[in-house]
Short mmCIF file of C-alpha atoms in Angstrom, two decimals:
data_model
loop_
_atom_site.label_atom_id
_atom_site.label_comp_id
_atom_site.label_asym_id
_atom_site.label_seq_id
_atom_site.Cartn_x
_atom_site.Cartn_y
_atom_site.Cartn_z
CA MET T 1 75.27 -28.53 -25.51
CA THR T 2 74.10 -30.81 -28.01
CA ALA T 3 71.06 -32.92 -27.85
CA PRO T 4 71.74 -36.34 -27.85
CA SER T 5 71.34 -38.41 -30.90
CA PRO T 6 68.30 -40.77 -30.74
CA ARG T 7 70.94 -43.73 -31.18
CA GLU T 8 72.67 -42.20 -27.24
CA LEU T 9 69.26 -42.14 -26.31
CA ALA T 10 68.99 -45.79 -26.98
CA HIS T 11 72.07 -46.43 -25.72
CA TRP T 12 71.13 -44.62 -22.10
CA VAL T 13 67.68 -46.53 -21.85
CA LEU T 14 69.20 -49.24 -22.19
CA GLY T 15 72.07 -49.18 -19.67
CA ILE T 16 69.34 -47.88 -17.44
CA ALA T 17 67.00 -51.23 -18.31
CA ILE T 18 69.81 -53.53 -17.40
CA LEU T 19 70.16 -51.93 -14.11
CA PHE T 20 66.99 -51.14 -13.27
CA GLY T 21 66.38 -55.09 -14.14
CA CYS T 22 68.95 -56.19 -12.49
CA GLU T 23 68.03 -54.52 -9.49
CA ARG T 24 64.27 -55.57 -9.98
CA LEU T 25 65.59 -59.13 -10.90
CA GLY T 26 67.75 -59.22 -7.31
CA SER T 27 64.80 -58.33 -5.49
CA LEU T 28 62.34 -60.55 -6.77
CA ILE T 29 64.75 -63.88 -6.18
CA GLY T 30 65.94 -62.20 -2.75
CA LYS T 31 62.29 -62.20 -1.52
CA ALA T 32 61.41 -65.57 -2.99
CA LEU T 33 64.36 -67.69 -1.59
CA ALA T 34 64.10 -64.76 1.61
CA LEU T 35 67.73 -64.76 1.48
CA PRO T 36 69.53 -62.98 4.24
CA VAL T 37 71.41 -60.32 1.66
CA PRO T 38 69.24 -57.52 0.31
CA GLY T 39 67.43 -58.04 -3.32
CA THR T 40 70.23 -54.83 -4.68
CA VAL T 41 73.00 -57.50 -3.71
CA VAL T 42 71.47 -59.79 -5.21
CA GLY T 43 71.19 -56.94 -8.35
CA MET T 44 74.85 -56.26 -8.66
CA LEU T 45 75.74 -60.06 -8.67
CA LEU T 46 73.38 -60.78 -11.20
CA LEU T 47 75.02 -58.35 -13.09
CA LEU T 48 78.63 -59.22 -12.11
CA VAL T 49 77.47 -62.31 -13.77
CA GLY T 50 76.10 -61.22 -16.11
CA LEU T 51 78.81 -58.45 -17.73
CA MET T 52 81.24 -62.04 -16.67
CA VAL T 53 79.25 -64.16 -19.41
CA TYR T 54 79.05 -61.21 -22.12
CA GLY T 55 82.88 -60.59 -22.08
CA SER T 56 82.65 -56.32 -22.18
CA VAL T 57 80.35 -53.43 -20.64
CA PRO T 58 77.52 -52.65 -23.24
CA ARG T 59 78.14 -49.14 -24.50
CA GLY T 60 75.04 -47.52 -23.11
CA LEU T 61 74.90 -49.47 -19.47
CA ALA T 62 79.25 -48.00 -19.06
CA LYS T 63 77.61 -44.45 -19.91
CA VAL T 64 75.02 -44.92 -17.36
CA SER T 65 77.41 -46.00 -15.30
CA ALA T 66 79.59 -43.36 -15.15
CA GLN T 67 77.29 -40.61 -14.66
CA LEU T 68 76.09 -42.49 -11.39
CA LEU T 69 79.94 -43.45 -10.12
CA PHE T 70 80.48 -38.93 -10.61
CA LEU T 71 77.37 -38.77 -8.80
CA LEU T 72 78.09 -41.56 -5.60
CA PRO T 73 79.40 -38.44 -3.51
CA LEU T 74 76.24 -36.96 -3.21
CA LEU T 75 74.12 -41.00 -2.53
CA PHE T 76 76.73 -41.15 0.37
CA LEU T 77 75.48 -38.20 1.78
CA PRO T 78 72.52 -39.17 3.61
CA ALA T 79 74.30 -42.28 5.32
CA ALA T 80 77.22 -40.24 6.57
CA THR T 81 74.24 -38.18 8.04
CA GLY T 82 73.06 -40.99 9.75
CA VAL T 83 75.52 -41.79 11.61
CA PHE T 84 75.23 -38.62 13.08
CA PHE T 85 72.38 -39.85 15.28
CA LEU T 86 74.53 -43.48 15.73
CA ARG T 87 75.96 -41.95 18.44
CA ASP T 88 73.63 -44.03 21.24
CA LEU T 89 75.14 -47.44 20.12
CA SER T 90 76.67 -50.36 22.14
CA LEU T 91 80.64 -51.05 21.71
CA SER T 92 79.60 -53.96 19.91
CA ASP T 93 77.10 -52.40 17.87
CA TRP T 94 80.05 -50.53 16.85
CA LEU T 95 82.39 -53.30 16.37
CA GLY T 96 79.64 -54.95 13.97
CA LEU T 97 78.79 -51.88 11.75
CA LEU T 98 82.98 -51.48 11.27
CA ALA T 99 83.23 -55.01 10.35
CA ALA T 100 80.40 -54.69 7.69
CA ILE T 101 81.63 -51.51 6.40
CA LEU T 102 85.42 -53.70 6.46
CA PHE T 103 84.58 -56.78 4.67
CA GLY T 104 81.76 -55.61 2.47
CA THR T 105 84.78 -53.23 0.85
CA LEU T 106 87.02 -55.95 0.86
CA ILE T 107 84.33 -57.89 -1.10
CA SER T 108 83.61 -54.96 -3.50
CA LEU T 109 87.10 -54.68 -4.24
CA THR T 110 87.91 -58.39 -4.99
CA LEU T 111 84.64 -58.43 -6.92
CA CYS T 112 85.91 -55.11 -9.07
CA THR T 113 89.68 -56.73 -9.00
CA LEU T 114 88.46 -60.19 -10.70
CA LEU T 115 86.12 -58.46 -13.32
CA LEU T 116 88.62 -55.73 -14.10
CA ARG T 117 91.63 -58.32 -14.66
CA ARG T 118 89.03 -60.49 -16.87
CA LEU T 119 87.54 -58.10 -19.02
CA LEU T 120 91.80 -56.76 -19.16
CA ARG T 121 92.63 -59.85 -20.45
CA LYS T 122 89.70 -60.27 -23.26
CA THR T 123 90.69 -57.14 -24.27
CA ASP T 124 94.05 -58.31 -24.59
CA ILE T 125 93.00 -61.56 -26.63
CA VAL T 126 91.03 -59.18 -28.75
CA HIS T 127 93.76 -56.50 -29.58
CA ASN T 128 96.34 -59.24 -30.08
CA ASN T 129 94.08 -61.27 -32.60
CA GLU T 130 93.37 -57.75 -34.46
#
């Protein structure tokens, strides 16, 4: 394994800074406006809008995101373990939890599809102009 070049390191730092900056900015906006959604969700929406306006994913952000997606199952482990301790919930709590999971997943998939479609359309335009 070779050491990363200073340019690669700068890309990684920039990618991490973008993710961390969006998370912090979303938390600040969420607190300032007393929004009913977590600040991290606001941060993800800010990142989505930023990427849509920018038109592509910066290289550093793509690299950092790829590594985070690779490690994503490890992030779900504590949540899956926590579900084990929720066995005392009522039926209405379980229905609410399932509805939140279902709608959250559908909203996430819809937003990812819209972003991917927009990025692919932009990539096709760039390739057709070359």
